[in-house]
PDB file of C-alpha atoms in Angstrom:
ATOM      1  CA  MET A   1      65.413  67.569 113.909  1.00  0.00           C
ATOM      2  CA  ALA A   2      67.867  64.991 112.440  1.00  0.00           C
ATOM      3  CA  ARG A   3      66.359  65.970 108.718  1.00  0.00           C
ATOM      4  CA  SER A   4      67.543  69.357 109.471  1.00  0.00           C
ATOM      5  CA  ARG A   5      70.787  68.396 110.391  1.00  0.00           C
ATOM      6  CA  LEU A   6      71.300  66.207 107.715  1.00  0.00           C
ATOM      7  CA  THR A   7      70.279  69.330 105.470  1.00  0.00           C
ATOM      8  CA  LEU A   8      72.680  71.087 107.024  1.00  0.00           C
ATOM      9  CA  THR A   9      75.333  68.864 106.716  1.00  0.00           C
ATOM     10  CA  LYS A  10      74.603  68.434 102.944  1.00  0.00           C
ATOM     11  CA  VAL A  11      74.841  72.230 102.383  1.00  0.00           C
ATOM     12  CA  ALA A  12      77.991  72.503 104.069  1.00  0.00           C
ATOM     13  CA  ARG A  13      79.742  69.903 102.082  1.00  0.00           C
ATOM     14  CA  ALA A  14      78.281  71.459  99.087  1.00  0.00           C
ATOM     15  CA  GLU A  15      79.763  74.799  99.827  1.00  0.00           C
ATOM     16  CA  GLU A  16      82.971  72.851 101.023  1.00  0.00           C
ATOM     17  CA  ARG A  17      82.879  71.493  97.456  1.00  0.00           C
ATOM     18  CA  ALA A  18      82.294  75.069  95.962  1.00  0.00           C
ATOM     19  CA  ALA A  19      85.134  76.519  97.822  1.00  0.00           C
ATOM     20  CA  TRP A  20      87.614  74.188  96.653  1.00  0.00           C
ATOM     21  CA  LEU A  21      86.642  74.433  93.394  1.00  0.00           C
ATOM     22  CA  PHE A  22      86.877  78.363  93.466  1.00  0.00           C
ATOM     23  CA  LEU A  23      90.286  77.715  95.205  1.00  0.00           C
ATOM     24  CA  ALA A  24      91.679  75.111  92.429  1.00  0.00           C
ATOM     25  CA  PRO A  25      92.921  77.319  89.917  1.00  0.00           C
ATOM     26  CA  SER A  26      95.088  79.397  92.428  1.00  0.00           C
ATOM     27  CA  LEU A  27      96.286  76.001  94.302  1.00  0.00           C
ATOM     28  CA  VAL A  28      97.266  74.839  91.059  1.00  0.00           C
ATOM     29  CA  LEU A  29      99.451  77.906  89.981  1.00  0.00           C
ATOM     30  CA  PHE A  30     100.719  78.162  93.495  1.00  0.00           C
ATOM     31  CA  ALA A  31     101.946  74.776  93.268  1.00  0.00           C
ATOM     32  CA  ILE A  32     103.344  75.180  89.959  1.00  0.00           C
ATOM     33  CA  PHE A  33     105.295  78.496  90.060  1.00  0.00           C
ATOM     34  CA  THR A  34     105.831  78.685  94.133  1.00  0.00           C
ATOM     35  CA  ALA A  35     105.796  75.303  95.906  1.00  0.00           C
ATOM     36  CA  ILE A  36     107.402  73.162  93.532  1.00  0.00           C
ATOM     37  CA  PRO A  37     110.147  75.447  92.540  1.00  0.00           C
ATOM     38  CA  VAL A  38     111.057  75.839  96.406  1.00  0.00           C
ATOM     39  CA  ILE A  39     111.286  72.194  97.037  1.00  0.00           C
ATOM     40  CA  SER A  40     113.364  71.644  93.674  1.00  0.00           C
ATOM     41  CA  ALA A  41     115.621  74.184  94.833  1.00  0.00           C
ATOM     42  CA  LEU A  42     115.965  72.897  98.271  1.00  0.00           C
ATOM     43  CA  PHE A  43     116.585  69.386  96.764  1.00  0.00           C
ATOM     44  CA  ILE A  44     119.333  70.763  94.268  1.00  0.00           C
ATOM     45  CA  SER A  45     120.994  72.885  97.129  1.00  0.00           C
ATOM     46  CA  PHE A  46     122.308  69.499  98.261  1.00  0.00           C
ATOM     47  CA  THR A  47     123.700  68.503  94.675  1.00  0.00           C
ATOM     48  CA  GLN A  48     126.435  69.349  92.212  1.00  0.00           C
ATOM     49  CA  TRP A  49     124.767  69.795  89.010  1.00  0.00           C
ATOM     50  CA  ASN A  50     125.563  72.069  85.913  1.00  0.00           C
ATOM     51  CA  LEU A  51     122.393  71.455  83.974  1.00  0.00           C
ATOM     52  CA  PHE A  52     124.410  68.791  81.146  1.00  0.00           C
ATOM     53  CA  ASN A  53     126.005  66.449  83.839  1.00  0.00           C
ATOM     54  CA  GLU A  54     124.148  63.750  86.071  1.00  0.00           C
ATOM     55  CA  VAL A  55     123.235  65.365  89.368  1.00  0.00           C
ATOM     56  CA  THR A  56     125.785  64.415  92.355  1.00  0.00           C
ATOM     57  CA  TRP A  57     124.687  64.464  95.884  1.00  0.00           C
ATOM     58  CA  VAL A  58     127.130  66.487  98.040  1.00  0.00           C
ATOM     59  CA  GLY A  59     124.858  66.924 100.993  1.00  0.00           C
ATOM     60  CA  LEU A  60     125.958  69.975 103.049  1.00  0.00           C
ATOM     61  CA  GLY A  61     129.118  70.713 100.494  1.00  0.00           C
ATOM     62  CA  ASN A  62     127.378  73.912  99.099  1.00  0.00           C
ATOM     63  CA  TYR A  63     126.193  75.381 102.355  1.00  0.00           C
ATOM     64  CA  ILE A  64     129.942  74.776 103.844  1.00  0.00           C
ATOM     65  CA  ALA A  65     131.476  76.511 100.825  1.00  0.00           C
ATOM     66  CA  LEU A  66     129.162  79.264 101.191  1.00  0.00           C
ATOM     67  CA  ALA A  67     129.948  79.971 104.558  1.00  0.00           C
ATOM     68  CA  GLY A  68     133.846  80.063 103.643  1.00  0.00           C
ATOM     69  CA  ASP A  69     133.424  81.814 100.351  1.00  0.00           C
ATOM     70  CA  GLU A  70     134.614  86.019 100.570  1.00  0.00           C
ATOM     71  CA  ILE A  71     132.498  86.815  97.596  1.00  0.00           C
ATOM     72  CA  PHE A  72     129.435  85.622  99.182  1.00  0.00           C
ATOM     73  CA  ALA A  73     130.020  87.361 102.295  1.00  0.00           C
ATOM     74  CA  LYS A  74     130.635  90.546 100.521  1.00  0.00           C
ATOM     75  CA  VAL A  75     127.626  89.699  98.413  1.00  0.00           C
ATOM     76  CA  LEU A  76     125.809  89.629 102.123  1.00  0.00           C
ATOM     77  CA  GLY A  77     127.414  92.994 103.356  1.00  0.00           C
ATOM     78  CA  ASN A  78     126.476  94.673  99.761  1.00  0.00           C
ATOM     79  CA  THR A  79     122.735  93.629 100.209  1.00  0.00           C
ATOM     80  CA  ALA A  80     122.862  94.453 104.030  1.00  0.00           C
ATOM     81  CA  TYR A  81     124.399  98.158 103.075  1.00  0.00           C
ATOM     82  CA  PHE A  82     121.467  98.471 100.241  1.00  0.00           C
ATOM     83  CA  VAL A  83     118.895  97.577 102.696  1.00  0.00           C
ATOM     84  CA  LEU A  84     120.230  99.596 105.544  1.00  0.00           C
ATOM     85  CA  VAL A  85     120.498 102.889 103.396  1.00  0.00           C
ATOM     86  CA  SER A  86     117.541 102.607 100.883  1.00  0.00           C
ATOM     87  CA  VAL A  87     114.757 101.719 103.193  1.00  0.00           C
ATOM     88  CA  PRO A  88     114.872 104.395 106.131  1.00  0.00           C
ATOM     89  CA  VAL A  89     115.458 106.943 103.524  1.00  0.00           C
ATOM     90  CA  GLN A  90     112.728 105.704 101.251  1.00  0.00           C
ATOM     91  CA  ILE A  91     110.382 105.793 104.282  1.00  0.00           C
ATOM     92  CA  VAL A  92     111.404 108.933 105.355  1.00  0.00           C
ATOM     93  CA  LEU A  93     110.650 110.838 102.335  1.00  0.00           C
ATOM     94  CA  ALA A  94     107.792 108.907 101.346  1.00  0.00           C
ATOM     95  CA  LEU A  95     106.066 110.036 104.645  1.00  0.00           C
ATOM     96  CA  ALA A  96     107.232 113.360 103.877  1.00  0.00           C
ATOM     97  CA  CYS A  97     105.577 113.602 100.353  1.00  0.00           C
ATOM     98  CA  ALA A  98     102.413 112.191 101.793  1.00  0.00           C
ATOM     99  CA  LEU A  99     102.134 114.784 104.565  1.00  0.00           C
ATOM    100  CA  VAL A 100     102.500 117.517 101.773  1.00  0.00           C
ATOM    101  CA  LEU A 101     100.067 116.140  99.461  1.00  0.00           C
ATOM    102  CA  ASN A 102      97.608 115.288 102.394  1.00  0.00           C
ATOM    103  CA  ARG A 103      97.459 119.269 103.071  1.00  0.00           C
ATOM    104  CA  GLY A 104      95.209 119.664  99.973  1.00  0.00           C
ATOM    105  CA  ILE A 105      97.653 121.688  97.781  1.00  0.00           C
ATOM    106  CA  LYS A 106      96.666 122.532  94.451  1.00  0.00           C
ATOM    107  CA  GLY A 107      97.347 120.037  91.909  1.00  0.00           C
ATOM    108  CA  GLN A 108      97.314 117.424  94.259  1.00  0.00           C
ATOM    109  CA  THR A 109      96.117 114.498  91.939  1.00  0.00           C
ATOM    110  CA  PHE A 110      98.964 115.785  89.305  1.00  0.00           C
ATOM    111  CA  PHE A 111     101.705 115.387  92.182  1.00  0.00           C
ATOM    112  CA  ARG A 112     100.297 111.981  93.208  1.00  0.00           C
ATOM    113  CA  VAL A 113     100.527 110.639  89.338  1.00  0.00           C
ATOM    114  CA  ILE A 114     103.893 112.107  88.903  1.00  0.00           C
ATOM    115  CA  TYR A 115     105.206 110.496  91.906  1.00  0.00           C
ATOM    116  CA  PHE A 116     103.867 107.205  91.254  1.00  0.00           C
ATOM    117  CA  LEU A 117     104.718 106.854  87.639  1.00  0.00           C
ATOM    118  CA  PRO A 118     108.127 105.385  88.561  1.00  0.00           C
ATOM    119  CA  VAL A 119     106.360 102.844  90.136  1.00  0.00           C
ATOM    120  CA  VAL A 120     104.367 101.308  87.015  1.00  0.00           C
ATOM    121  CA  THR A 121     107.589 101.930  84.965  1.00  0.00           C
ATOM    122  CA  SER A 122     109.564  99.338  83.300  1.00  0.00           C
ATOM    123  CA  THR A 123     112.465  98.557  85.653  1.00  0.00           C
ATOM    124  CA  ILE A 124     114.545  97.894  82.777  1.00  0.00           C
ATOM    125  CA  ALA A 125     113.666 101.093  80.831  1.00  0.00           C
ATOM    126  CA  ALA A 126     114.345 103.188  83.795  1.00  0.00           C
ATOM    127  CA  ALA A 127     117.804 101.645  84.601  1.00  0.00           C
ATOM    128  CA  LEU A 128     118.669 102.116  81.138  1.00  0.00           C
ATOM    129  CA  VAL A 129     117.895 105.791  81.404  1.00  0.00           C
ATOM    130  CA  TRP A 130     119.347 106.057  85.075  1.00  0.00           C
ATOM    131  CA  ALA A 131     122.906 104.633  83.517  1.00  0.00           C
ATOM    132  CA  TRP A 132     122.973 107.178  80.961  1.00  0.00           C
ATOM    133  CA  LEU A 133     122.320 110.193  83.454  1.00  0.00           C
ATOM    134  CA  PHE A 134     125.118 108.713  85.696  1.00  0.00           C
ATOM    135  CA  ASN A 135     127.788 108.392  82.857  1.00  0.00           C
ATOM    136  CA  SER A 136     130.684 110.034  84.304  1.00  0.00           C
ATOM    137  CA  ASN A 137     131.818 111.336  80.980  1.00  0.00           C
ATOM    138  CA  PHE A 138     128.648 113.084  79.480  1.00  0.00           C
ATOM    139  CA  GLY A 139     126.002 112.296  81.881  1.00  0.00           C
ATOM    140  CA  LEU A 140     123.521 115.137  83.243  1.00  0.00           C
ATOM    141  CA  ILE A 141     124.051 114.067  86.921  1.00  0.00           C
ATOM    142  CA  ASN A 142     127.788 115.131  86.614  1.00  0.00           C
ATOM    143  CA  ALA A 143     127.085 118.007  84.254  1.00  0.00           C
ATOM    144  CA  ALA A 144     124.508 119.558  86.849  1.00  0.00           C
ATOM    145  CA  LEU A 145     127.151 119.007  89.878  1.00  0.00           C
ATOM    146  CA  SER A 146     129.717 120.608  87.789  1.00  0.00           C
ATOM    147  CA  LEU A 147     127.543 123.755  87.046  1.00  0.00           C
ATOM    148  CA  VAL A 148     126.942 124.069  90.681  1.00  0.00           C
ATOM    149  CA  GLY A 149     131.111 124.293  91.342  1.00  0.00           C
ATOM    150  CA  VAL A 150     131.802 120.186  92.169  1.00  0.00           C
ATOM    151  CA  THR A 151     135.274 119.867  90.722  1.00  0.00           C
ATOM    152  CA  ASP A 152     135.988 116.130  92.032  1.00  0.00           C
ATOM    153  CA  LEU A 153     133.274 114.620  90.222  1.00  0.00           C
ATOM    154  CA  PRO A 154     132.048 111.109  91.159  1.00  0.00           C
ATOM    155  CA  LYS A 155     132.861 108.114  88.538  1.00  0.00           C
ATOM    156  CA  TRP A 156     129.369 106.415  89.726  1.00  0.00           C
ATOM    157  CA  MET A 157     129.081 103.299  87.630  1.00  0.00           C
ATOM    158  CA  GLY A 158     132.801 102.811  87.399  1.00  0.00           C
ATOM    159  CA  SER A 159     133.570 103.317  91.160  1.00  0.00           C
ATOM    160  CA  THR A 160     133.415 101.041  94.106  1.00  0.00           C
ATOM    161  CA  ARG A 161     132.513 103.935  96.358  1.00  0.00           C
ATOM    162  CA  TRP A 162     129.697 105.441  94.386  1.00  0.00           C
ATOM    163  CA  ALA A 163     128.273 102.622  92.259  1.00  0.00           C
ATOM    164  CA  MET A 164     126.113 101.441  95.288  1.00  0.00           C
ATOM    165  CA  PRO A 165     124.744 104.852  96.240  1.00  0.00           C
ATOM    166  CA  ALA A 166     123.802 105.263  92.455  1.00  0.00           C
ATOM    167  CA  ILE A 167     121.807 102.089  92.560  1.00  0.00           C
ATOM    168  CA  ILE A 168     120.215 103.322  95.655  1.00  0.00           C
ATOM    169  CA  ILE A 169     119.234 106.625  94.519  1.00  0.00           C
ATOM    170  CA  VAL A 170     117.227 104.887  91.472  1.00  0.00           C
ATOM    171  CA  SER A 171     115.916 102.541  93.939  1.00  0.00           C
ATOM    172  CA  ILE A 172     114.338 105.016  96.247  1.00  0.00           C
ATOM    173  CA  TRP A 173     112.972 106.991  92.980  1.00  0.00           C
ATOM    174  CA  GLN A 174     111.540 104.171  91.887  1.00  0.00           C
ATOM    175  CA  ASN A 175     109.734 103.018  94.990  1.00  0.00           C
ATOM    176  CA  LEU A 176     108.998 106.138  96.448  1.00  0.00           C
ATOM    177  CA  GLY A 177     105.604 106.349  95.007  1.00  0.00           C
ATOM    178  CA  TYR A 178     104.114 103.125  96.307  1.00  0.00           C
ATOM    179  CA  ALA A 179     105.559 103.832  99.914  1.00  0.00           C
ATOM    180  CA  MET A 180     103.782 107.432  99.796  1.00  0.00           C
ATOM    181  CA  VAL A 181     100.333 106.226  98.452  1.00  0.00           C
ATOM    182  CA  LEU A 182     100.271 103.898 101.387  1.00  0.00           C
ATOM    183  CA  PHE A 183     101.078 106.867 103.778  1.00  0.00           C
ATOM    184  CA  LEU A 184      98.580 108.700 102.054  1.00  0.00           C
ATOM    185  CA  ALA A 185      95.844 106.256 103.073  1.00  0.00           C
ATOM    186  CA  GLY A 186      96.780 106.204 106.168  1.00  0.00           C
ATOM    187  CA  LEU A 187      96.787 109.823 106.821  1.00  0.00           C
ATOM    188  CA  GLN A 188      93.347 110.132 105.559  1.00  0.00           C
ATOM    189  CA  ASN A 189      92.123 107.559 107.862  1.00  0.00           C
ATOM    190  CA  ILE A 190      92.812 109.827 110.877  1.00  0.00           C
ATOM    191  CA  GLY A 191      90.090 112.048 111.850  1.00  0.00           C
ATOM    192  CA  LYS A 192      90.527 115.697 111.265  1.00  0.00           C
ATOM    193  CA  ASP A 193      88.677 116.273 114.540  1.00  0.00           C
ATOM    194  CA  VAL A 194      91.583 114.642 116.679  1.00  0.00           C
ATOM    195  CA  HIS A 195      93.955 117.412 114.974  1.00  0.00           C
ATOM    196  CA  ASP A 196      91.570 119.947 115.797  1.00  0.00           C
ATOM    197  CA  ALA A 197      91.029 119.048 119.339  1.00  0.00           C
ATOM    198  CA  ALA A 198      94.667 118.734 120.140  1.00  0.00           C
ATOM    199  CA  ALA A 199      95.219 122.408 118.333  1.00  0.00           C
ATOM    200  CA  LEU A 200      92.473 123.796 120.937  1.00  0.00           C
ATOM    201  CA  ASP A 201      94.562 122.555 123.699  1.00  0.00           C
ATOM    202  CA  GLY A 202      97.646 124.505 122.576  1.00  0.00           C
ATOM    203  CA  ALA A 203      99.727 121.424 120.774  1.00  0.00           C
ATOM    204  CA  THR A 204     101.626 122.698 118.166  1.00  0.00           C
ATOM    205  CA  GLY A 205     102.264 121.301 114.674  1.00  0.00           C
ATOM    206  CA  TRP A 206     105.315 119.291 115.571  1.00  0.00           C
ATOM    207  CA  ASP A 207     103.487 118.022 118.852  1.00  0.00           C
ATOM    208  CA  ARG A 208     100.373 116.661 116.825  1.00  0.00           C
ATOM    209  CA  PHE A 209     102.732 114.991 114.526  1.00  0.00           C
ATOM    210  CA  TRP A 210     104.901 113.620 117.082  1.00  0.00           C
ATOM    211  CA  HIS A 211     102.172 112.485 119.545  1.00  0.00           C
ATOM    212  CA  ILE A 212      98.876 112.027 117.046  1.00  0.00           C
ATOM    213  CA  THR A 213     100.062 111.502 113.657  1.00  0.00           C
ATOM    214  CA  LEU A 214     102.955 108.967 114.208  1.00  0.00           C
ATOM    215  CA  PRO A 215     101.030 106.828 116.565  1.00  0.00           C
ATOM    216  CA  LEU A 216      98.044 106.349 114.639  1.00  0.00           C
ATOM    217  CA  LEU A 217     100.072 105.946 111.491  1.00  0.00           C
ATOM    218  CA  SER A 218     102.155 103.169 113.037  1.00  0.00           C
ATOM    219  CA  PRO A 219     100.436 100.154 111.490  1.00  0.00           C
ATOM    220  CA  THR A 220     101.007 101.581 108.144  1.00  0.00           C
ATOM    221  CA  THR A 221     104.542 102.458 108.918  1.00  0.00           C
ATOM    222  CA  PHE A 222     105.301  98.982 110.036  1.00  0.00           C
ATOM    223  CA  PHE A 223     103.586  97.292 106.997  1.00  0.00           C
ATOM    224  CA  VAL A 224     105.599  99.501 104.695  1.00  0.00           C
ATOM    225  CA  LEU A 225     108.887  98.960 106.512  1.00  0.00           C
ATOM    226  CA  VAL A 226     108.287  95.160 106.178  1.00  0.00           C
ATOM    227  CA  ILE A 227     107.446  95.144 102.514  1.00  0.00           C
ATOM    228  CA  SER A 228     110.352  97.577 101.854  1.00  0.00           C
ATOM    229  CA  ILE A 229     113.070  95.275 103.531  1.00  0.00           C
ATOM    230  CA  ILE A 230     111.616  92.177 101.673  1.00  0.00           C
ATOM    231  CA  GLY A 231     111.695  94.205  98.379  1.00  0.00           C
ATOM    232  CA  SER A 232     114.857  95.457  98.901  1.00  0.00           C
ATOM    233  CA  PHE A 233     116.589  92.150  99.635  1.00  0.00           C
ATOM    234  CA  GLN A 234     115.487  90.955  95.980  1.00  0.00           C
ATOM    235  CA  VAL A 235     117.269  93.890  94.194  1.00  0.00           C
ATOM    236  CA  PHE A 236     118.181  92.698  90.620  1.00  0.00           C
ATOM    237  CA  GLU A 237     117.092  94.557  87.548  1.00  0.00           C
ATOM    238  CA  LEU A 238     119.000  97.576  88.490  1.00  0.00           C
ATOM    239  CA  VAL A 239     122.359  96.010  89.249  1.00  0.00           C
ATOM    240  CA  LEU A 240     121.726  93.722  86.205  1.00  0.00           C
ATOM    241  CA  VAL A 241     121.275  96.731  83.785  1.00  0.00           C
ATOM    242  CA  MET A 242     123.378  99.420  85.363  1.00  0.00           C
ATOM    243  CA  THR A 243     126.412  98.266  86.754  1.00  0.00           C
ATOM    244  CA  LYS A 244     126.365  93.910  86.060  1.00  0.00           C
ATOM    245  CA  ALA A 245     127.660  93.670  89.869  1.00  0.00           C
ATOM    246  CA  GLY A 246     130.722  95.597  89.175  1.00  0.00           C
ATOM    247  CA  PRO A 247     133.013  97.179  89.823  1.00  0.00           C
ATOM    248  CA  ALA A 248     134.986  94.476  91.623  1.00  0.00           C
ATOM    249  CA  ASN A 249     131.562  93.191  93.103  1.00  0.00           C
ATOM    250  CA  ALA A 250     130.731  96.445  94.805  1.00  0.00           C
ATOM    251  CA  THR A 251     127.215  96.202  93.658  1.00  0.00           C
ATOM    252  CA  ASN A 252     126.953  92.398  93.542  1.00  0.00           C
ATOM    253  CA  THR A 253     123.884  91.630  95.721  1.00  0.00           C
ATOM    254  CA  LEU A 254     122.282  87.910  96.711  1.00  0.00           C
ATOM    255  CA  VAL A 255     119.795  87.640  93.862  1.00  0.00           C
ATOM    256  CA  TYR A 256     122.275  88.804  91.226  1.00  0.00           C
ATOM    257  CA  TYR A 257     124.919  86.287  92.746  1.00  0.00           C
ATOM    258  CA  ILE A 258     122.281  83.589  92.581  1.00  0.00           C
ATOM    259  CA  TYR A 259     121.753  84.258  88.812  1.00  0.00           C
ATOM    260  CA  GLN A 260     125.534  84.847  88.213  1.00  0.00           C
ATOM    261  CA  ASN A 261     126.042  80.938  89.665  1.00  0.00           C
ATOM    262  CA  GLY A 262     123.174  79.389  88.219  1.00  0.00           C
ATOM    263  CA  PHE A 263     122.870  80.735  84.737  1.00  0.00           C
ATOM    264  CA  GLN A 264     126.506  82.118  84.348  1.00  0.00           C
ATOM    265  CA  PHE A 265     128.597  79.897  85.660  1.00  0.00           C
ATOM    266  CA  TYR A 266     125.941  76.763  85.578  1.00  0.00           C
ATOM    267  CA  GLN A 267     126.412  75.825  89.482  1.00  0.00           C
ATOM    268  CA  MET A 268     123.004  75.112  89.775  1.00  0.00           C
ATOM    269  CA  GLY A 269     123.566  73.276  93.476  1.00  0.00           C
ATOM    270  CA  TYR A 270     125.554  76.301  94.595  1.00  0.00           C
ATOM    271  CA  ALA A 271     123.210  78.861  93.399  1.00  0.00           C
ATOM    272  CA  SER A 272     120.092  77.180  95.022  1.00  0.00           C
ATOM    273  CA  ALA A 273     122.114  76.932  98.306  1.00  0.00           C
ATOM    274  CA  ALA A 274     122.348  80.360  97.960  1.00  0.00           C
ATOM    275  CA  ALA A 275     118.853  80.911  97.226  1.00  0.00           C
ATOM    276  CA  MET A 276     117.905  78.944 100.120  1.00  0.00           C
ATOM    277  CA  VAL A 277     119.828  81.529 102.087  1.00  0.00           C
ATOM    278  CA  LEU A 278     117.486  84.440 100.679  1.00  0.00           C
ATOM    279  CA  PHE A 279     114.504  82.277 101.346  1.00  0.00           C
ATOM    280  CA  LEU A 280     115.504  81.880 104.918  1.00  0.00           C
ATOM    281  CA  ILE A 281     116.357  85.511 105.530  1.00  0.00           C
ATOM    282  CA  VAL A 282     113.227  86.723 103.715  1.00  0.00           C
ATOM    283  CA  LEU A 283     111.205  83.987 105.894  1.00  0.00           C
ATOM    284  CA  ALA A 284     112.649  85.409 109.155  1.00  0.00           C
ATOM    285  CA  PHE A 285     111.485  88.735 108.091  1.00  0.00           C
ATOM    286  CA  THR A 286     108.103  87.248 107.485  1.00  0.00           C
ATOM    287  CA  LEU A 287     107.808  85.632 110.703  1.00  0.00           C
ATOM    288  CA  VAL A 288     108.989  88.813 112.805  1.00  0.00           C
ATOM    289  CA  GLN A 289     106.354  90.595 110.852  1.00  0.00           C
ATOM    290  CA  TYR A 290     103.580  88.093 111.805  1.00  0.00           C
ATOM    291  CA  ARG A 291     104.549  88.231 115.544  1.00  0.00           C
ATOM    292  CA  LEU A 292     105.045  91.867 115.885  1.00  0.00           C
ATOM    293  CA  GLN A 293     101.368  92.123 113.944  1.00  0.00           C
ATOM    294  CA  ARG A 294     100.048  89.804 116.769  1.00  0.00           C
ATOM    295  CA  ARG A 295     101.266  91.446 119.520  1.00  0.00           C
ATOM    296  CA  TRP A 296     100.120  94.625 118.047  1.00  0.00           C
ATOM    297  CA  VAL A 297      96.484  93.235 117.561  1.00  0.00           C
ATOM    298  CA  HIS A 298      96.611  91.829 121.267  1.00  0.00           C
ATOM    299  CA  TYR A 299      97.736  95.202 123.171  1.00  0.00           C
ATOM    300  CA  GLY A 300      95.906  97.715 120.925  1.00  0.00           C
TER     301      GLY A 300
END
């Protein structure tokens, strides 16, 4: 008995060493590219540093300055506006597309590829093309609007009113396919017999959608909602290429504001403090997701 226990202990230790050996490459990469940068940014956020002079400790000075910064307040508002508009529209459109493709229409594979193609397209390349399409002088979008009788054509990139909606449109176009594929996978996991039984009981198409499809699809919907919100808080490339945060900071978002202060104004401490604010926002959404997932599993 003692010998068998000793053998089991040796096997467990060997398996543990093997597990750590396999985990080591991922842990090293995580430390280099995630843990160390986050810890460094936290330290730098309490300092004043422009990459060239010596580091000066300022404590909470950067955070206090952020709290009184009108531009930072505008940036937070812009980011919230982007998230609150783009995420619901993207989810509704993605679900609608998934419902249509789930009906087994002709050319289903072709449409899946077409919808998913923007997801794998370079964001920089897509932003350059869309910036040309939104051009107020010779862009195809304003040309199409003029053909249908619109006389007061939007200035798009040069308008504080229309610049952010233009970026939201491009963001939805690019991310729609990913959410659609997730919804489609969720729909295909719903047994057809459930809908058939409800139809035999006299349930209409809307009743089946509202009382069967949506409840059974809620875990997928919840997952898509969370990843969409977190991703929307990190919008950067579209702003960089299409508007450069203009006009008048109308499209300046959190990540672009961090980039501006860190790599244009060389205020690394201030940029790191803003990055910590973004980190806390994303962390809050992650914790909310974790708690809601636990409740979902507990209450079934």
